Amino acid sequence: MNRVSPQFPNTVSGVIFQPGAFTAVDDGQIWLTPDSTAYQAVYDAVNGWDPSGEALYYFNPATATSQWI
């Protein structure tokens, strides 16, 4: 929810589907049937829980090919 700002698209959907923003969109995982963990994550995000500490960007050191951030 923290990417809904003037720096990014104007809607949650716009943020999620912004080209290159999320691997799960790029590789099609977003279309998998959600499980209870996915529903809980959405519920938590909509209700303001932000485990990222308000980060706008992140990288996974196990899969990232660059540490430019």
GROMACS .gro file of C-alpha atoms in nm:
model
   69
    1MET     CA    1   0.000   0.000   0.000
    2ASN     CA    2   0.299   0.230   0.049
    3ARG     CA    3   0.354   0.267  -0.327
    4VAL     CA    4   0.023   0.445  -0.379
    5SER     CA    5   0.180   0.789  -0.405
    6PRO     CA    6   0.258   1.054  -0.668
    7GLN     CA    7   0.580   0.864  -0.750
    8PHE     CA    8   0.386   0.559  -0.869
    9PRO     CA    9   0.060   0.478  -1.050
   10ASN     CA   10  -0.254   0.616  -0.888
   11THR     CA   11  -0.421   0.288  -0.787
   12VAL     CA   12  -0.325  -0.033  -0.610
   13SER     CA   13  -0.389  -0.223  -0.933
   14GLY     CA   14  -0.173   0.023  -1.126
   15VAL     CA   15   0.111  -0.029  -0.879
   16ILE     CA   16   0.081  -0.407  -0.888
   17PHE     CA   17   0.074  -0.426  -1.268
   18GLN     CA   18   0.338  -0.160  -1.334
   19PRO     CA   19   0.582  -0.327  -1.577
   20GLY     CA   20   0.875  -0.484  -1.396
   21ALA     CA   21   0.753  -0.389  -1.047
   22PHE     CA   22   0.687  -0.738  -0.911
   23THR     CA   23   0.829  -1.076  -1.009
   24ALA     CA   24   0.500  -1.248  -0.924
   25VAL     CA   25   0.329  -1.046  -1.198
   26ASP     CA   26   0.612  -1.091  -1.448
   27ASP     CA   27   0.624  -1.470  -1.409
   28GLY     CA   28   0.248  -1.529  -1.376
   29GLN     CA   29   0.239  -1.635  -1.010
   30ILE     CA   30  -0.021  -1.366  -0.950
   31TRP     CA   31  -0.278  -1.583  -1.131
   32LEU     CA   32  -0.232  -1.883  -0.898
   33THR     CA   33  -0.520  -1.964  -0.664
   34PRO     CA   34  -0.456  -1.775  -0.340
   35ASP     CA   35  -0.422  -1.971  -0.017
   36SER     CA   36  -0.497  -1.859   0.339
   37THR     CA   37  -0.150  -1.705   0.372
   38ALA     CA   38  -0.213  -1.484   0.067
   39TYR     CA   39  -0.551  -1.372   0.202
   40GLN     CA   40  -0.393  -1.290   0.539
   41ALA     CA   41  -0.119  -1.086   0.369
   42VAL     CA   42  -0.379  -0.880   0.182
   43TYR     CA   43  -0.585  -0.831   0.497
   44ASP     CA   44  -0.275  -0.717   0.687
   45ALA     CA   45  -0.167  -0.476   0.411
   46VAL     CA   46  -0.511  -0.320   0.374
   47ASN     CA   47  -0.522  -0.271   0.751
   48GLY     CA   48  -0.188  -0.089   0.758
   49TRP     CA   49   0.068  -0.353   0.857
   50ASP     CA   50   0.396  -0.281   0.679
   51PRO     CA   51   0.673  -0.531   0.760
   52SER     CA   52   0.904  -0.342   0.523
   53GLY     CA   53   0.935  -0.038   0.749
   54GLU     CA   54   0.794   0.186   0.474
   55ALA     CA   55   1.045   0.069   0.212
   56LEU     CA   56   0.949   0.154  -0.147
   57TYR     CA   57   1.199  -0.084  -0.306
   58TYR     CA   58   1.356  -0.414  -0.211
   59PHE     CA   59   1.573  -0.688  -0.352
   60ASN     CA   60   1.611  -1.054  -0.269
   61PRO     CA   61   1.984  -1.122  -0.225
   62ALA     CA   62   1.924  -1.489  -0.306
   63THR     CA   63   1.788  -1.409  -0.652
   64ALA     CA   64   1.901  -1.055  -0.740
   65THR     CA   65   2.153  -1.016  -1.018
   66SER     CA   66   2.241  -0.660  -0.914
   67GLN     CA   67   2.254  -0.472  -0.585
   68TRP     CA   68   2.191  -0.129  -0.739
   69ILE     CA   69   1.934  -0.035  -0.473
   0.00000   0.00000   0.00000
